[in-house]
Short mmCIF file of C-alpha atoms in Angstrom, two decimals:
data_model
loop_
_atom_site.label_atom_id
_atom_site.label_comp_id
_atom_site.label_asym_id
_atom_site.label_seq_id
_atom_site.Cartn_x
_atom_site.Cartn_y
_atom_site.Cartn_z
CA MET A 13 107.74 -67.74 91.47
CA PRO A 14 110.53 -65.21 90.75
CA ILE A 15 109.64 -62.75 88.02
CA ALA A 16 112.78 -63.55 86.00
CA GLU A 17 111.93 -67.25 85.99
CA PHE A 18 108.31 -66.46 85.16
CA LEU A 19 109.22 -64.27 82.17
CA SER A 20 111.75 -66.81 80.89
CA ASP A 21 109.04 -69.45 80.58
CA PRO A 22 108.30 -70.03 76.85
CA GLY A 23 104.66 -70.56 77.78
CA VAL A 24 104.59 -66.97 79.07
CA ARG A 25 106.86 -65.29 76.54
CA GLY A 26 104.78 -66.59 73.64
CA PRO A 27 101.47 -65.01 74.76
CA LEU A 28 103.27 -61.80 75.74
CA ALA A 29 104.96 -61.55 72.34
CA LEU A 30 101.69 -62.30 70.53
CA THR A 31 99.82 -59.67 72.55
CA LEU A 32 102.53 -57.12 71.76
CA ARG A 33 102.32 -57.95 68.04
CA VAL A 34 98.55 -57.51 68.16
CA CYS A 35 98.99 -54.11 69.84
CA LEU A 36 101.41 -53.02 67.11
CA VAL A 37 98.67 -53.73 64.57
CA SER A 38 95.59 -52.63 66.49
CA VAL A 39 96.80 -49.29 67.89
CA PRO A 40 97.54 -47.72 64.46
CA LEU A 41 94.19 -49.03 63.21
CA PHE A 42 92.42 -47.53 66.22
CA LEU A 43 93.97 -44.17 65.39
CA THR A 44 93.23 -44.24 61.66
CA LEU A 45 89.90 -46.08 61.50
CA GLY A 46 88.67 -44.78 64.84
CA VAL A 47 89.32 -41.10 64.14
CA GLY A 48 88.08 -41.37 60.55
CA LEU A 49 84.88 -43.19 61.45
CA GLY A 50 84.26 -40.99 64.48
CA TYR A 51 84.56 -37.86 62.35
CA TYR A 52 82.36 -39.29 59.61
CA LEU A 53 79.64 -40.50 61.98
CA GLY A 54 79.69 -37.25 63.92
CA ARG A 55 79.22 -35.12 60.80
CA SER A 56 76.95 -37.24 58.59
CA ARG A 57 73.22 -37.79 59.03
CA SER A 58 72.77 -40.16 56.09
CA SER A 59 71.21 -43.60 56.25
CA LEU A 60 74.60 -45.10 55.40
CA ALA A 61 76.15 -43.37 58.42
CA ALA A 62 73.35 -44.73 60.61
CA ALA A 63 74.04 -48.26 59.33
CA VAL A 64 77.80 -47.89 59.89
CA ASP A 65 77.16 -46.51 63.39
CA PHE A 66 74.98 -49.52 64.18
CA ILE A 67 77.60 -52.00 62.98
CA VAL A 68 80.46 -50.25 64.81
CA SER A 69 78.44 -50.09 68.04
CA LEU A 70 77.40 -53.76 68.03
CA PRO A 71 80.46 -55.09 69.91
CA MET A 72 79.63 -52.74 72.80
CA VAL A 73 76.22 -54.30 73.42
CA PHE A 74 76.51 -57.77 71.88
CA PRO A 75 77.97 -60.64 73.95
CA PRO A 76 81.62 -61.12 72.91
CA ILE A 77 81.20 -64.82 72.18
CA ALA A 78 78.21 -64.04 69.96
CA THR A 79 80.17 -61.29 68.21
CA GLY A 80 82.99 -63.74 67.61
CA PHE A 81 80.59 -66.32 66.20
CA GLY A 82 79.13 -63.73 63.83
CA LEU A 83 82.61 -62.81 62.64
CA LEU A 84 83.42 -66.48 62.21
CA LEU A 85 80.42 -66.83 59.90
CA VAL A 86 81.75 -63.90 57.87
CA PHE A 87 85.50 -64.56 57.84
CA GLY A 88 85.64 -68.33 58.36
CA ASN A 89 86.92 -70.75 55.73
CA ARG A 90 83.32 -71.40 54.77
CA GLY A 91 82.12 -67.91 55.61
CA VAL A 92 80.74 -65.11 53.50
CA ILE A 93 84.06 -63.54 52.50
CA GLY A 94 86.62 -65.83 54.11
CA PRO A 95 87.13 -68.03 51.01
CA ALA A 96 87.42 -64.97 48.74
CA VAL A 97 90.10 -63.43 50.98
CA ARG A 98 91.98 -66.73 51.10
CA ASP A 99 91.86 -67.26 47.32
CA THR A 100 92.69 -63.63 46.45
CA PHE A 101 95.33 -62.75 49.03
CA GLY A 102 96.39 -66.19 50.30
CA VAL A 103 95.44 -65.24 53.87
CA GLU A 104 93.28 -67.32 56.18
CA ILE A 105 91.77 -64.96 58.71
CA VAL A 106 90.58 -67.42 61.32
CA PHE A 107 92.77 -69.54 63.62
CA GLY A 108 95.87 -67.43 63.08
CA PHE A 109 97.44 -64.09 63.91
CA THR A 110 95.13 -62.26 61.50
CA GLY A 111 92.08 -63.54 63.33
CA VAL A 112 93.48 -62.48 66.70
CA ALA A 113 94.23 -59.00 65.33
CA VAL A 114 90.75 -58.68 63.82
CA ALA A 115 89.23 -59.68 67.16
CA ALA A 116 91.24 -57.01 68.98
CA VAL A 117 90.32 -54.27 66.51
CA VAL A 118 86.61 -55.16 66.39
CA SER A 119 86.30 -55.30 70.18
CA GLY A 120 88.16 -52.04 70.83
CA LEU A 121 87.12 -49.90 67.86
CA PRO A 122 83.78 -48.67 69.29
CA LEU A 123 85.58 -47.21 72.30
CA MET A 124 87.80 -45.24 69.92
CA VAL A 125 85.01 -44.09 67.63
CA LYS A 126 82.47 -42.91 70.21
CA PRO A 127 84.60 -40.23 71.98
CA VAL A 128 85.59 -38.71 68.63
CA GLN A 129 82.04 -38.91 67.33
CA ALA A 130 80.70 -37.12 70.41
CA ALA A 131 83.37 -34.42 70.18
CA VAL A 132 82.58 -33.37 66.60
CA THR A 133 78.82 -33.09 67.04
CA GLY A 134 78.74 -30.16 69.47
CA GLU A 135 80.12 -26.62 69.35
CA MET A 136 82.88 -27.64 66.98
CA THR A 137 80.47 -26.90 64.12
CA ARG A 138 80.93 -23.19 64.72
CA TYR A 139 84.71 -23.42 64.41
CA MET A 140 84.44 -25.48 61.25
CA GLU A 141 82.02 -23.02 59.69
CA ALA A 142 84.33 -20.15 60.59
CA ALA A 143 87.22 -21.95 58.91
CA ARG A 144 85.12 -22.48 55.78
CA VAL A 145 84.29 -18.76 55.69
CA LEU A 146 88.03 -18.09 55.78
CA GLY A 147 88.43 -20.26 52.69
CA LYS A 148 90.00 -23.33 54.29
CA SER A 149 89.61 -26.68 52.56
CA GLU A 150 87.95 -29.64 54.26
CA PHE A 151 91.34 -31.31 54.69
CA GLU A 152 92.80 -28.17 56.27
CA ILE A 153 89.79 -27.90 58.57
CA PHE A 154 90.20 -31.51 59.65
CA LEU A 155 93.95 -31.15 60.18
CA ARG A 156 94.11 -27.71 61.80
CA VAL A 157 90.74 -27.37 63.52
CA VAL A 158 89.25 -30.78 64.26
CA LEU A 159 92.32 -32.75 65.34
CA PRO A 160 93.65 -30.14 67.81
CA LEU A 161 90.21 -29.74 69.40
CA VAL A 162 89.56 -33.46 69.80
CA ARG A 163 93.07 -34.56 70.79
CA LYS A 164 92.00 -35.36 74.36
CA ASN A 165 89.07 -37.40 73.06
CA ILE A 166 91.41 -39.24 70.73
CA LEU A 167 93.82 -40.08 73.54
CA ALA A 168 90.96 -41.15 75.81
CA GLY A 169 89.51 -43.37 73.11
CA LEU A 170 92.93 -44.83 72.34
CA PHE A 171 93.57 -45.81 75.96
CA LEU A 172 90.07 -47.27 76.35
CA SER A 173 90.17 -49.21 73.09
CA TRP A 174 93.68 -50.53 73.79
CA THR A 175 92.85 -51.78 77.28
CA ARG A 176 89.65 -53.35 75.96
CA SER A 177 91.50 -55.12 73.16
CA ILE A 178 94.27 -56.61 75.32
CA GLY A 179 91.65 -58.03 77.69
CA GLU A 180 89.52 -59.55 74.95
CA VAL A 181 88.66 -63.25 75.32
CA GLY A 182 85.33 -64.14 73.71
CA VAL A 183 85.87 -62.79 70.19
CA THR A 184 89.51 -63.94 70.18
CA LEU A 185 88.48 -67.42 71.26
CA MET A 186 86.15 -67.74 68.27
CA LEU A 187 88.41 -66.20 65.62
CA GLY A 188 91.80 -67.29 66.96
CA GLY A 189 90.87 -70.68 68.31
CA ASN A 190 93.11 -70.47 71.42
CA ILE A 191 95.84 -72.56 69.79
CA VAL A 192 98.64 -72.86 72.35
CA GLY A 193 101.88 -71.41 71.01
CA ARG A 194 100.11 -69.75 68.11
CA THR A 195 96.97 -67.77 69.00
CA ASN A 196 96.85 -67.77 72.80
CA THR A 197 97.13 -64.15 73.91
CA VAL A 198 97.82 -63.16 77.52
CA SER A 199 94.08 -63.07 78.25
CA LEU A 200 93.56 -66.53 76.79
CA GLU A 201 96.62 -67.82 78.66
CA ILE A 202 95.01 -66.65 81.89
CA TYR A 203 91.95 -68.70 80.93
CA ASN A 204 94.14 -71.70 80.08
CA SER A 205 96.06 -71.42 83.36
CA VAL A 206 92.88 -71.32 85.42
CA PHE A 207 91.49 -74.26 83.44
CA THR A 208 94.60 -76.35 84.21
CA GLY A 209 94.72 -75.24 87.85
CA ASP A 210 97.88 -73.11 87.54
CA TYR A 211 96.53 -70.22 89.58
CA GLU A 212 99.99 -68.76 90.21
CA ARG A 213 100.60 -68.22 86.50
CA ALA A 214 97.06 -66.92 86.04
CA GLY A 215 97.53 -64.47 88.89
CA LEU A 216 100.83 -63.14 87.59
CA LEU A 217 99.47 -62.71 84.06
CA ALA A 218 96.32 -61.06 85.38
CA GLY A 219 98.48 -58.76 87.47
CA MET A 220 100.43 -57.72 84.37
CA LEU A 221 97.25 -56.90 82.47
CA GLY A 222 95.85 -55.11 85.50
CA LEU A 223 99.02 -53.04 85.86
CA ALA A 224 98.86 -52.06 82.18
CA SER A 225 95.21 -51.05 82.54
CA LEU A 226 95.83 -49.06 85.71
CA THR A 227 98.75 -47.28 84.06
CA ALA A 228 96.53 -46.36 81.13
CA MET A 229 93.82 -45.12 83.51
CA PHE A 230 96.35 -43.01 85.43
CA MET A 231 97.66 -41.46 82.22
CA LEU A 232 94.12 -40.79 81.06
CA ARG A 233 93.27 -38.97 84.29
CA ARG A 234 96.44 -36.88 84.03
CA LEU A 235 95.63 -35.95 80.45
CA SER A 236 92.05 -35.08 81.35
CA ALA A 237 93.24 -32.77 84.12
CA ALA A 238 95.80 -31.05 81.89
#
């Protein structure tokens, strides 16, 4: 199938557009939440930090479909906080764009947090203490000492979390529902294409995701060598 014809197919453009929209939401959240949580977990030894670390790390070790089911019990229309969010903000998290975005962030966030967390637990303490002796505030230390020293870790985490989120299926399937034309991302469209026997479409979509992942890996290696 010619690429132009393939990309002009509404059944392809829809998942591509949805995946791009999810990236526009998830990437800024990876940077803000990921860096903030990584810094907090790397510096704090409190019981609260241990609990947060456990929750953040769960998607790395828990089966995606089980993670999605757990989130469904929390954010669903009959979940723990789903009805409150719907009544307060008028937003239904599951079976819509919000659910797909939440699935992407939850699945990719640990890969953003862990590199930052590891970076701020080592020798960086000496630099931070030196900055405190010089009278710098905590905000100045974070902005002028921590961020420059962990920039490679941040970029590595961002690439890893982004590639993980665009390839997510299990959590997205539970929270988004795989509604064709509404919540079927590129990854879910690959699943749908295989299920219907359209291996050509599945192969082309998989190739696009693979190319994006390989590009991210290449950029990561270049940044690591710099």
